[in-house]
mmCIF file of C-alpha atoms and ligand atoms in Angstrom:
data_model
loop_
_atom_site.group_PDB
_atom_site.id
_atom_site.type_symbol
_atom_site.label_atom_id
_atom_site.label_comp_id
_atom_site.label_asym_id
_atom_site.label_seq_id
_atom_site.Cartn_x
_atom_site.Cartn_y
_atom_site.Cartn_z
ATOM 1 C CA UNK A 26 91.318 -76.734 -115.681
ATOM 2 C CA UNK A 27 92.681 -76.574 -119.127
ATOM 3 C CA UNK A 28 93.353 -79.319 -121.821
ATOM 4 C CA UNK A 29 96.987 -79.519 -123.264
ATOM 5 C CA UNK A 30 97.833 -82.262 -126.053
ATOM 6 C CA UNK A 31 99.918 -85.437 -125.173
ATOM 7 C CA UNK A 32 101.370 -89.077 -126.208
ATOM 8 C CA UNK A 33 99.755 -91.351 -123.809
ATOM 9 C CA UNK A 34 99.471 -95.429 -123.711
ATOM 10 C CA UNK A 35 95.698 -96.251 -123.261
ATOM 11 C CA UNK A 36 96.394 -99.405 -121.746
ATOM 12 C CA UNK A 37 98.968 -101.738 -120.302
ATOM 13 C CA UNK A 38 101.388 -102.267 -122.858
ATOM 14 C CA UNK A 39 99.598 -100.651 -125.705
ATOM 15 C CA UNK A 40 101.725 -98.357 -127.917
ATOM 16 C CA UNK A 41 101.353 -94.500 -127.208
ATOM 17 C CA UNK A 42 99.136 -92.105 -129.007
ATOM 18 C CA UNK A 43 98.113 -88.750 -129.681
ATOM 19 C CA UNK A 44 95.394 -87.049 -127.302
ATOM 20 C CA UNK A 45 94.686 -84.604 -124.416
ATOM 21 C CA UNK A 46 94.855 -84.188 -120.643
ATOM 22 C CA UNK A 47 93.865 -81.735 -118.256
ATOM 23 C CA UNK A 48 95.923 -79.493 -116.283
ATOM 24 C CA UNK A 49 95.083 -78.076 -113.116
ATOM 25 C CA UNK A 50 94.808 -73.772 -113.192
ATOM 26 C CA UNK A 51 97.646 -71.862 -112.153
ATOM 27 C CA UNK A 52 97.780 -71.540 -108.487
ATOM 28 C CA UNK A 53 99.712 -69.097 -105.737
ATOM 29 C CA UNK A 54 102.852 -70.758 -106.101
ATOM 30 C CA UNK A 55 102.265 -72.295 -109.428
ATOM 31 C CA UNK A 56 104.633 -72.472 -112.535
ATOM 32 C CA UNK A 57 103.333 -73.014 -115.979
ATOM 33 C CA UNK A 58 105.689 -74.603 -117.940
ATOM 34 C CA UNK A 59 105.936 -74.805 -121.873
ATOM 35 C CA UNK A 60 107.781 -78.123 -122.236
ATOM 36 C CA UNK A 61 110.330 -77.867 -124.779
ATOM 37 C CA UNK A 62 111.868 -81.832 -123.986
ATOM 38 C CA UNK A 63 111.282 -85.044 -122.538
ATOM 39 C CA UNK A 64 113.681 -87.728 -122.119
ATOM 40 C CA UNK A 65 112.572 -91.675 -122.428
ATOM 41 C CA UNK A 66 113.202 -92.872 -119.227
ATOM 42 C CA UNK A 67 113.588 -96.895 -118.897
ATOM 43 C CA UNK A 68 111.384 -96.931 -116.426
ATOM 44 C CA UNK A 69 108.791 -95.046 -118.467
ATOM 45 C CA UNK A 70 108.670 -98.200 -120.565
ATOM 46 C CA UNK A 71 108.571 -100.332 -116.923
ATOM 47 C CA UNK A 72 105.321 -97.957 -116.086
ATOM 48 C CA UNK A 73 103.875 -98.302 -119.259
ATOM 49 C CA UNK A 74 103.893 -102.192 -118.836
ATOM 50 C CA UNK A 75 102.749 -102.082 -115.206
ATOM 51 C CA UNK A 76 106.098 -103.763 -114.461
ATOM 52 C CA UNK A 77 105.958 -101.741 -111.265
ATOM 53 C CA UNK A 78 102.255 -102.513 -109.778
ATOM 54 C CA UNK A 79 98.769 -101.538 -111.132
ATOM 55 C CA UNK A 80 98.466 -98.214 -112.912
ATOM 56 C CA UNK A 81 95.564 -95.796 -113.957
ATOM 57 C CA UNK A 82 95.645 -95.210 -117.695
ATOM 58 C CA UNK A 83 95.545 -93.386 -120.055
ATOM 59 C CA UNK A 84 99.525 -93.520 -118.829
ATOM 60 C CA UNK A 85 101.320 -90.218 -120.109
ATOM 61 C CA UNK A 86 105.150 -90.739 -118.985
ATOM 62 C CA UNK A 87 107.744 -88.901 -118.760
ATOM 63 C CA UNK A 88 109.881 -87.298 -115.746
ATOM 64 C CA UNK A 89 113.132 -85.470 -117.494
ATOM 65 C CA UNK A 90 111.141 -82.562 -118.831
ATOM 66 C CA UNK A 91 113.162 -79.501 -119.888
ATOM 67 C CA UNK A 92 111.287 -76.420 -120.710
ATOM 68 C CA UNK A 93 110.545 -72.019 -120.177
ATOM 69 C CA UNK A 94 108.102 -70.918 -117.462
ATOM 70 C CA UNK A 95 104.821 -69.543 -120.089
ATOM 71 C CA UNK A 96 103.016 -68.229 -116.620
ATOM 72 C CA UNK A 97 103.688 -68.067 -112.796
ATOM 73 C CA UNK A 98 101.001 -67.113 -109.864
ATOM 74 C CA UNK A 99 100.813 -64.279 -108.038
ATOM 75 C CA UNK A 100 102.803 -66.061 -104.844
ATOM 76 C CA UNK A 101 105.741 -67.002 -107.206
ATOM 77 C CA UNK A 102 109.115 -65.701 -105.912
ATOM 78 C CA UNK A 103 111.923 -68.044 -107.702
ATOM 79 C CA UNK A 104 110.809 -67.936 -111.288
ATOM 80 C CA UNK A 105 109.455 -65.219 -113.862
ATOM 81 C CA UNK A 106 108.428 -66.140 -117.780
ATOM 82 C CA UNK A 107 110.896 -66.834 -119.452
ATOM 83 C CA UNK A 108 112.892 -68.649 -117.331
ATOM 84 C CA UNK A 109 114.570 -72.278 -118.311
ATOM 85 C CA UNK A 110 113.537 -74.403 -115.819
ATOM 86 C CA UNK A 111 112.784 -78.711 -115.598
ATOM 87 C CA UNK A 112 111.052 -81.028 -113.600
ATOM 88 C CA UNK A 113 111.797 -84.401 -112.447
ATOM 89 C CA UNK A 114 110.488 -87.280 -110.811
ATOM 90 C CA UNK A 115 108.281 -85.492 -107.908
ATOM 91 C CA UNK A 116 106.372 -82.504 -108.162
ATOM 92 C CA UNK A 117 105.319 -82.283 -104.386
ATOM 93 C CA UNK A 118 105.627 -84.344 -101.030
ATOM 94 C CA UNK A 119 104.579 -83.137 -97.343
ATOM 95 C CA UNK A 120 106.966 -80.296 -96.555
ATOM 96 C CA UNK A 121 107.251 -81.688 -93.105
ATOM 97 C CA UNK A 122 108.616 -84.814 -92.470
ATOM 98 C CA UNK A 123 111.972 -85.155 -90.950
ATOM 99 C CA UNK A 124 113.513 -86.300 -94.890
ATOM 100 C CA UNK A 125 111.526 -83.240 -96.477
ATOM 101 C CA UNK A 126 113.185 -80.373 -93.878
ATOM 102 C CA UNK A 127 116.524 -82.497 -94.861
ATOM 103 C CA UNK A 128 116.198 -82.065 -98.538
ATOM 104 C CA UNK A 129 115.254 -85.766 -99.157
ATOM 105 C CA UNK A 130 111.974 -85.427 -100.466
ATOM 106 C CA UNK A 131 112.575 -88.090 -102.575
ATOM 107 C CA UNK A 132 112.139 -90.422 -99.256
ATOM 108 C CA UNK A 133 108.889 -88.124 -97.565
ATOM 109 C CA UNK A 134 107.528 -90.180 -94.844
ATOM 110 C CA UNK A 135 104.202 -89.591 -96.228
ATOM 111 C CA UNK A 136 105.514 -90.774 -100.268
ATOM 112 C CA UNK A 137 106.229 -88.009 -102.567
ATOM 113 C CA UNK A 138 104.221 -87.123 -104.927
ATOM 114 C CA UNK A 139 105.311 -88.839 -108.504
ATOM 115 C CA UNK A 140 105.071 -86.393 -111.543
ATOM 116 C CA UNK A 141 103.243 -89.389 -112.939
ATOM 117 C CA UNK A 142 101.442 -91.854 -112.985
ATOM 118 C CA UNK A 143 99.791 -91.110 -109.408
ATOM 119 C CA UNK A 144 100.243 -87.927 -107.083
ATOM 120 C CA UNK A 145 100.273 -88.210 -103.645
ATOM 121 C CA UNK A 146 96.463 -87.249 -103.629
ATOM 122 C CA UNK A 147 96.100 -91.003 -105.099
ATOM 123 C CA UNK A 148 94.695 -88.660 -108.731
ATOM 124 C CA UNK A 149 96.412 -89.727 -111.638
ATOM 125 C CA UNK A 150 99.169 -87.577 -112.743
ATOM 126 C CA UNK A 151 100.637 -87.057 -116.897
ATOM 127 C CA UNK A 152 103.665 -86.943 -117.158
ATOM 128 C CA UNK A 153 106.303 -84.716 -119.198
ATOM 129 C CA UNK A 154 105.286 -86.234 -122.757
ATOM 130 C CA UNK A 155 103.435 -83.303 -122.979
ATOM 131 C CA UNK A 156 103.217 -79.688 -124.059
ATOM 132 C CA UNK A 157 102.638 -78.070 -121.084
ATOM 133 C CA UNK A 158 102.692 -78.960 -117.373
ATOM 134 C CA UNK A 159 101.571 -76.976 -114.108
ATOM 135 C CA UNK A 160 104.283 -77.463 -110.775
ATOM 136 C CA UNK A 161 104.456 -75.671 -107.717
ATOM 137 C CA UNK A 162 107.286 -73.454 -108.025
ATOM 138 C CA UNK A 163 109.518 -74.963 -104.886
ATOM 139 C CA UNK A 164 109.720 -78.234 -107.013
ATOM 140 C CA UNK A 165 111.286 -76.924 -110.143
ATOM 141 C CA UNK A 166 114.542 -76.750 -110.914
ATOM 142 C CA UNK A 167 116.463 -74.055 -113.101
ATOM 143 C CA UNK A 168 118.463 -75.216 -115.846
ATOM 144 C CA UNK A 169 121.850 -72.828 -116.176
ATOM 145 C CA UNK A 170 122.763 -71.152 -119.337
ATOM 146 C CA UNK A 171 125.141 -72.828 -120.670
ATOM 147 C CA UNK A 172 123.425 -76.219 -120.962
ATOM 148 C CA UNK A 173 120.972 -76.955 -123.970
ATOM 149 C CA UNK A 174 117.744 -77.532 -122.661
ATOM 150 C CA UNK A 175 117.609 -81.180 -124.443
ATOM 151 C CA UNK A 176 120.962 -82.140 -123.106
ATOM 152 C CA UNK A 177 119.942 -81.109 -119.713
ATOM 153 C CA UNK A 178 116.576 -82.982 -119.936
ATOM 154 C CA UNK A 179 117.586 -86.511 -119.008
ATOM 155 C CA UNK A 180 119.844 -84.697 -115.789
ATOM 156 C CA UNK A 181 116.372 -84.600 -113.787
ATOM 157 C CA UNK A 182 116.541 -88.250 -113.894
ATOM 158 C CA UNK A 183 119.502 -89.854 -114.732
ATOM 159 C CA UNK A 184 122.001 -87.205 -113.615
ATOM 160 C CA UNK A 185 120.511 -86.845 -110.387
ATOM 161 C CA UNK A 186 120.193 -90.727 -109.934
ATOM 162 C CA UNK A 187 124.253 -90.864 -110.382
ATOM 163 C CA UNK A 188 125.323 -87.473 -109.252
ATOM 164 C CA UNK A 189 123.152 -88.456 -105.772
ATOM 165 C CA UNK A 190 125.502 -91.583 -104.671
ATOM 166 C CA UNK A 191 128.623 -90.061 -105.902
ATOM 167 C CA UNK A 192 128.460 -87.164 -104.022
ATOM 168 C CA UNK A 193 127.106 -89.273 -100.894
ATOM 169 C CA UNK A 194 129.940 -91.737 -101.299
ATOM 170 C CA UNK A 195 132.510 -89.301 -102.059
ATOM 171 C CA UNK A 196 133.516 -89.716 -104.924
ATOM 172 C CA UNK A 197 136.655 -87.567 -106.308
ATOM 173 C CA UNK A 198 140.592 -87.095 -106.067
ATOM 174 C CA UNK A 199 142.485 -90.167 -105.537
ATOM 175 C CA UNK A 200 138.969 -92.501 -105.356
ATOM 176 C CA UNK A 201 138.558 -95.672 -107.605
ATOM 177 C CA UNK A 202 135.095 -95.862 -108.833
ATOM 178 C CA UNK A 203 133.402 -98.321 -111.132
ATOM 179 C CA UNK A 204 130.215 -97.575 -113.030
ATOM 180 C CA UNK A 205 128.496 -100.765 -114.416
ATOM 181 C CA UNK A 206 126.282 -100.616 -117.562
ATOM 182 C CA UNK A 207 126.931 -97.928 -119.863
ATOM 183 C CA UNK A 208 123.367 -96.746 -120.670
ATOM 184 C CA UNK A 209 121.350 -93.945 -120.085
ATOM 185 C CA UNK A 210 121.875 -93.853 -116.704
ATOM 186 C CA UNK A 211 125.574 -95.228 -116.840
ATOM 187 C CA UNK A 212 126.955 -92.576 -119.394
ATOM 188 C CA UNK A 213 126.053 -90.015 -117.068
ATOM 189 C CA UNK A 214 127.330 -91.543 -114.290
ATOM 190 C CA UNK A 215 131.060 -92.165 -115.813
ATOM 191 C CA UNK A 216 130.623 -88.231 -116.791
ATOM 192 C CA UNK A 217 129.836 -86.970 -113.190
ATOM 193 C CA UNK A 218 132.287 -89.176 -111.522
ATOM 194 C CA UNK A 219 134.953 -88.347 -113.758
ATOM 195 C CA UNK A 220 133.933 -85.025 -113.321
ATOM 196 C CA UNK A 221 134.397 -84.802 -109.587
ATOM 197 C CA UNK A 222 138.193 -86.287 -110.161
ATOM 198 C CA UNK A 223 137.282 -89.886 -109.408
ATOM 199 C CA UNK A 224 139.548 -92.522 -111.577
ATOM 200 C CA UNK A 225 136.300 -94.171 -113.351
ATOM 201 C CA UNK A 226 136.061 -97.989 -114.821
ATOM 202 C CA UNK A 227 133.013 -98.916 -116.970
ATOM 203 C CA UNK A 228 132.133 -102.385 -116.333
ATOM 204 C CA UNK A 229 129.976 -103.683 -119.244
ATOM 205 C CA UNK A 230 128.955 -107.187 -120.819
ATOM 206 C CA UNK A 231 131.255 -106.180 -123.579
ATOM 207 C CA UNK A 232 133.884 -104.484 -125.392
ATOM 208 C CA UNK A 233 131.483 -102.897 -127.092
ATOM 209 C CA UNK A 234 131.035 -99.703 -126.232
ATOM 210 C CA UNK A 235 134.780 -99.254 -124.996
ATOM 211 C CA UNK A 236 135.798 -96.083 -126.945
ATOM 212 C CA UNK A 237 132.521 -94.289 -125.745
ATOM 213 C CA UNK A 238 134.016 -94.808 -122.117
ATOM 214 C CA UNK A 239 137.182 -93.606 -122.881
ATOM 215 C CA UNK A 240 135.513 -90.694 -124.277
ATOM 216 C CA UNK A 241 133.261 -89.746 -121.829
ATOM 217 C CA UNK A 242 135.943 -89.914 -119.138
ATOM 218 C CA UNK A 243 136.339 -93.308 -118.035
ATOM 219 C CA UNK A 244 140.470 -94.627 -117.846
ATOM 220 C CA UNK A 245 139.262 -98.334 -118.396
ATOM 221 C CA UNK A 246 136.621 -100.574 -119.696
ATOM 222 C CA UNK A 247 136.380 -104.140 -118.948
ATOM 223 C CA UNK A 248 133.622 -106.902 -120.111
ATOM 224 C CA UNK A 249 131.754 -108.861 -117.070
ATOM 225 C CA UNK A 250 131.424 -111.797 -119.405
ATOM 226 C CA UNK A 251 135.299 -112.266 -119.319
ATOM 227 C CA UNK A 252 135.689 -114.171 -116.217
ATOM 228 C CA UNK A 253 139.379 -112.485 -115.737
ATOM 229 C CA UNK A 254 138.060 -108.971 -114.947
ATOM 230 C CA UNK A 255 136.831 -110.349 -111.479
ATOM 231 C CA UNK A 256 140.452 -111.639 -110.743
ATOM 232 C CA UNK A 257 142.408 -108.801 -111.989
ATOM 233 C CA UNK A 258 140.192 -106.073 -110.815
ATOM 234 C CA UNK A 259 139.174 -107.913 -107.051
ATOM 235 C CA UNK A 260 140.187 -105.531 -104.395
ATOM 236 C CA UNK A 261 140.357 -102.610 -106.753
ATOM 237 C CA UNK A 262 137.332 -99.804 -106.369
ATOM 238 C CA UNK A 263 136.312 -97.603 -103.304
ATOM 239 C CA UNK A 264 132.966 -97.081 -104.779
ATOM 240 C CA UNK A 265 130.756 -99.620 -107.573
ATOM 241 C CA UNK A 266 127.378 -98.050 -108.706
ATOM 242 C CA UNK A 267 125.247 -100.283 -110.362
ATOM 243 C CA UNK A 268 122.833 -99.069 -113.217
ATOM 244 C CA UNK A 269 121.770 -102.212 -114.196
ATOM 245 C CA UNK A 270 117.901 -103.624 -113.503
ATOM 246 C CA UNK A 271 119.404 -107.151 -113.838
ATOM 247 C CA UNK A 272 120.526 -109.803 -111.187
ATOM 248 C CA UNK A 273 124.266 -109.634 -111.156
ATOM 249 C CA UNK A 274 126.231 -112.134 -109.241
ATOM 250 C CA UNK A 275 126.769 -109.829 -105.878
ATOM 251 C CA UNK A 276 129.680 -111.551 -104.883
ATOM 252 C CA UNK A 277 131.440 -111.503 -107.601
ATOM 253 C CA UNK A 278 130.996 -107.593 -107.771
ATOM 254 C CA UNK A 279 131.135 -107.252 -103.930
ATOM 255 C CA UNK A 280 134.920 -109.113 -104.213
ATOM 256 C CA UNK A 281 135.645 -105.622 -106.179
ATOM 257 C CA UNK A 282 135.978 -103.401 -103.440
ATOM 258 C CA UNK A 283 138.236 -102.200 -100.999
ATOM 259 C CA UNK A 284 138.242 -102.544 -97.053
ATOM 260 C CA UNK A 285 135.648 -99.986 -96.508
ATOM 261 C CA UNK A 286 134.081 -100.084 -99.907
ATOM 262 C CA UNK A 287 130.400 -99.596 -101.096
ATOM 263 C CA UNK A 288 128.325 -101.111 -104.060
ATOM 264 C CA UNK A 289 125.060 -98.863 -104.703
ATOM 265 C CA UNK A 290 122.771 -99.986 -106.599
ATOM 266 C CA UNK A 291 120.687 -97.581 -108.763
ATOM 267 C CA UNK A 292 119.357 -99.972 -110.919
ATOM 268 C CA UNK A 293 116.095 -101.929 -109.527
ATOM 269 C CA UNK A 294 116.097 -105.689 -109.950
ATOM 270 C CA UNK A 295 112.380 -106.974 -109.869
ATOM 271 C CA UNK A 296 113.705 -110.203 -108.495
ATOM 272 C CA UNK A 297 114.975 -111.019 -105.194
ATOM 273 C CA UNK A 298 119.015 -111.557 -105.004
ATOM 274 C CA UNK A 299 120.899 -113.612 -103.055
ATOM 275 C CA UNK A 300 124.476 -113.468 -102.134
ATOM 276 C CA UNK A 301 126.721 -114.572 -99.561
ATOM 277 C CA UNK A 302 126.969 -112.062 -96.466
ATOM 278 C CA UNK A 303 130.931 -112.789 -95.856
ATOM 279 C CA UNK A 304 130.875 -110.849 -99.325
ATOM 280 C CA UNK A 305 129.944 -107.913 -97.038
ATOM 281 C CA UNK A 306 131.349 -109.343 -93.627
ATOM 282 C CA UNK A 307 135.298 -109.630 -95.210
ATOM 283 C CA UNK A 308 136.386 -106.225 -95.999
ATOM 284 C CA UNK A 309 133.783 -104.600 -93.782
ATOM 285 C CA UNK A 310 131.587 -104.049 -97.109
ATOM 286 C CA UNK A 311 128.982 -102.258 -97.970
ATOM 287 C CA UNK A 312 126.108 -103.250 -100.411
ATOM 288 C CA UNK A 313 123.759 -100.245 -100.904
ATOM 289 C CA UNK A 314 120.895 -98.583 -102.730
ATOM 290 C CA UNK A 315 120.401 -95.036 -103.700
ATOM 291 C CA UNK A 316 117.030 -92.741 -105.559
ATOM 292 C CA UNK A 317 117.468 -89.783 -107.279
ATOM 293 C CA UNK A 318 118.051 -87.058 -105.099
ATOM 294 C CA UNK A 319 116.308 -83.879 -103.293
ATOM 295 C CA UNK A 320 115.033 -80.927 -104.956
ATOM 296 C CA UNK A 321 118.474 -78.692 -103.425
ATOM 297 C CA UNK A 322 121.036 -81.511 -104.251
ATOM 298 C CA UNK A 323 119.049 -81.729 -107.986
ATOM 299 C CA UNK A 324 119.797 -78.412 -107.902
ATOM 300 C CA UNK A 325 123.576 -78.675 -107.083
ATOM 301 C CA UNK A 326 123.506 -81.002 -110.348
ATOM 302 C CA UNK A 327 122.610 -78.961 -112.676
ATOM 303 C CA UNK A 328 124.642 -76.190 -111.317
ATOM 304 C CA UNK A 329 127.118 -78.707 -111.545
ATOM 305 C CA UNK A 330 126.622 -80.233 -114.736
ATOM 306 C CA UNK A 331 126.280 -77.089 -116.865
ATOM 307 C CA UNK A 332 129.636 -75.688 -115.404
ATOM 308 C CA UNK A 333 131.418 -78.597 -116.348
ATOM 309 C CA UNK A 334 129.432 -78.646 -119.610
ATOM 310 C CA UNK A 335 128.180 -82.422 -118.691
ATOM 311 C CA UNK A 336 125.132 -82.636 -121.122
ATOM 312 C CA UNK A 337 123.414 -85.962 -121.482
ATOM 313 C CA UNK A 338 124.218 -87.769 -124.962
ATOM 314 C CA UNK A 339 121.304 -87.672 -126.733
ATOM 315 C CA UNK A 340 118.975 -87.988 -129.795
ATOM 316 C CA UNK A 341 116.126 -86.360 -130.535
ATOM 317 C CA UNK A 342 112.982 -87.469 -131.562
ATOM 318 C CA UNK A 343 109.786 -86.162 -132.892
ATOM 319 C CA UNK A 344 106.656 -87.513 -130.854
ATOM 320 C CA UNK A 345 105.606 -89.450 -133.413
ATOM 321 C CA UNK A 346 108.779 -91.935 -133.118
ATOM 322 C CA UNK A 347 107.854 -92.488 -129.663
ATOM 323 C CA UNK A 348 106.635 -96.157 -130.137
ATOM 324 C CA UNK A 349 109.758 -96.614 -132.121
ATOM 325 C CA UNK A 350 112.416 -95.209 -129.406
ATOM 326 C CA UNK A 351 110.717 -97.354 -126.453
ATOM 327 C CA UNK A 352 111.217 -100.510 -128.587
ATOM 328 C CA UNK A 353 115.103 -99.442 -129.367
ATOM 329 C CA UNK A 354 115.274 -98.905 -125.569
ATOM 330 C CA UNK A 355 114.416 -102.232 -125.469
ATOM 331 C CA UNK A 356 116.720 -103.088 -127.556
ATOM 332 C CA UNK A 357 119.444 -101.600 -125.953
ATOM 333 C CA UNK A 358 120.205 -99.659 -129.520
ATOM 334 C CA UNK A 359 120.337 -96.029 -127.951
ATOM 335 C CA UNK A 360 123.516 -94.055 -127.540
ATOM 336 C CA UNK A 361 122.359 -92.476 -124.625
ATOM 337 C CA UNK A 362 119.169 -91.106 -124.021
ATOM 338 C CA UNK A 363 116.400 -91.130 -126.272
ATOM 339 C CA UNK A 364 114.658 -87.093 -125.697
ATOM 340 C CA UNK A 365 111.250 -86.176 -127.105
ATOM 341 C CA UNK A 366 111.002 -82.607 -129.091
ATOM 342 C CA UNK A 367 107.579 -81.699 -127.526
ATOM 343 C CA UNK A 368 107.277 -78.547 -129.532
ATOM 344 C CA UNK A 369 106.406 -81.307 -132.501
ATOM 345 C CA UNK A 370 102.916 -81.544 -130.859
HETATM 346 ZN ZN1 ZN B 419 113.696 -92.047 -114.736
HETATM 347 ZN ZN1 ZN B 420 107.887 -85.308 -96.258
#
């Protein structure tokens, strides 16, 4: 056991602060990683607040860590020193299950096991705002040359959260997709589908951030709060993916699709929704959910992502701002990831 420095929140909902966590030895298979970058997930901030269910504090978040293996055990095969490498949302789960031997470990019969705030062992786990973190090695990923290591940070979340349905839905030539919310994970998502050849539409509340769809890849952006986007667009999209965490009025945004269309849902309302099932029932519609993805298809992202030079948008923050970048979060005043420089521990 060693003791490596980190931001953590003492308590529910108190601000982060300097201080130190263990770290389990080196083991067999057993990466040490030097992290170079975290990203600010949203639900980092949901964690922190215990939006999500009780919590063991001290609380040290953080799953889009980007960083170079510093030591590896004698049973490691895929990764020397040196290597670029991140970790995302799991760091373990049974091996076993029918989802694991898929490459779904993010659905393990027996739970994965979250890179924080609890492993599977029902120990509290510290996340990635951190300088140094301990994996086995079949649950890192390698980040490509070719993709900064702070732009690829946030792709262990977000990317995989978007690049997941896309692929599953198809997404590409001659497909009609529509991203809503252009946020962390949203940005990404109009990237990646535009990436894979899919026309992409960003629906957001406003006009707002218009240009930065057009930018990142996206041939239209509409505002929800303009009643006239659900008439002209109705019938339009083969696939809708949903980054939002609020209630949206399903059947308004089920009346969107095709015959044969799907709205996934990526963001997590807390509430319950309601909606009217001929929504689904006319059209033969789908309404669906999606999480992040296995450790091969994670893989497939990155690979992905750096050939197509798909970095996250980001800006960088010394630890110290942390406090400061959650509340902009809040805010909504982050264009569009927030990622921590952990060498400023
Ligand atoms: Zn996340
Ligand atoms: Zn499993």
């Amino acid at each position: 056991m060693t003791t490596v420095p980190a931001y953590a929140a003492p308590a529910p909902k108190a601000p982060l602060e300097r201080t130190t966590v263990p770290r389990r030895p080196v083991g067999e298979h057993d990466v040490l990683i030097e992290i170079k970058y975290a990203g600010i997930c949203h639900s980092d901030i949901h964690q922190v607040n215990e939006d999500w269910g009780r919590a063991p504090f001290p609380m040290v978040p953080g799953h889009e860590i980007a960083g170079i293996v510093a030591e590896v055990g004698p049973g490691v095969t895929r990764y020397a020193v040196g290597d670029r490498v991140g970790v995302g949302c799991f760091v373990d789960s049974c091996r076993e299950c029918a989802n694991c031997l898929a490459g779904l470990e993010q659905h393990c019969a027996k739970g994965m096991s979250a890179t924080y705030p609890v492993g599977s062992d029902g120990q509290p786990a510290y996340g990635g705002y951190s300088s140094h973190i301990v994996v086995d090695e079949n649950y890192a990923l390698r980040i490509p040359e070719g993709i900064g290591l702070a732009e690829a940070a946030p792709l262990l979340c977000a990317g995989i959260t978007l690049y997941s349905p896309l692929k599953h839905w198809q997404a590409g030539p001659g497909k009609k997709v529509a991203i809503v919310g252009l946020g962390g994970l949203g940005h990404m998502g109009v990237k990646i589908a535009h990436a894979l050849g899919a026309e992409v539409t960003v629906l957001s509340q406003s006009l707002r951030k218009k240009e930065d769809s057009l930018r990142l890849g996206a041939t239209d952006h509409r505002a929800t709060s303009d009643p006239a986007t659900f008439a002209e667009l109705a019938g339009s999209f083969d696939l809708v993916v949903s980054t939002v965490s609020a209630v949206l009025p399903f059947d308004d945004y089920l009346g969107l699709l095709k015959t044969d269309g799907t709205l996934v849902n990526v963001g997590a309302p807390a509430d319950p929704i309601s909606l009217n099932l001929f929504s689904l029932i006319g059209g033969r519609r789908s309404l669906a959910g999606s999480m992040i993805g296995g450790i091969a298809e994670t893989q497939e992202m990155l690979d992905f992502c750096a050939e197509h030079g798909l970095g996250a948008e980001i800006e960088v923050i010394p630890v110290e701002q942390v406090n400061e970048a959650f509340a902009r979060v809040l805010a909504g005043d982050v264009r569009y990831r927030f990622v921590i420089d952990t060498t400023t521990f």
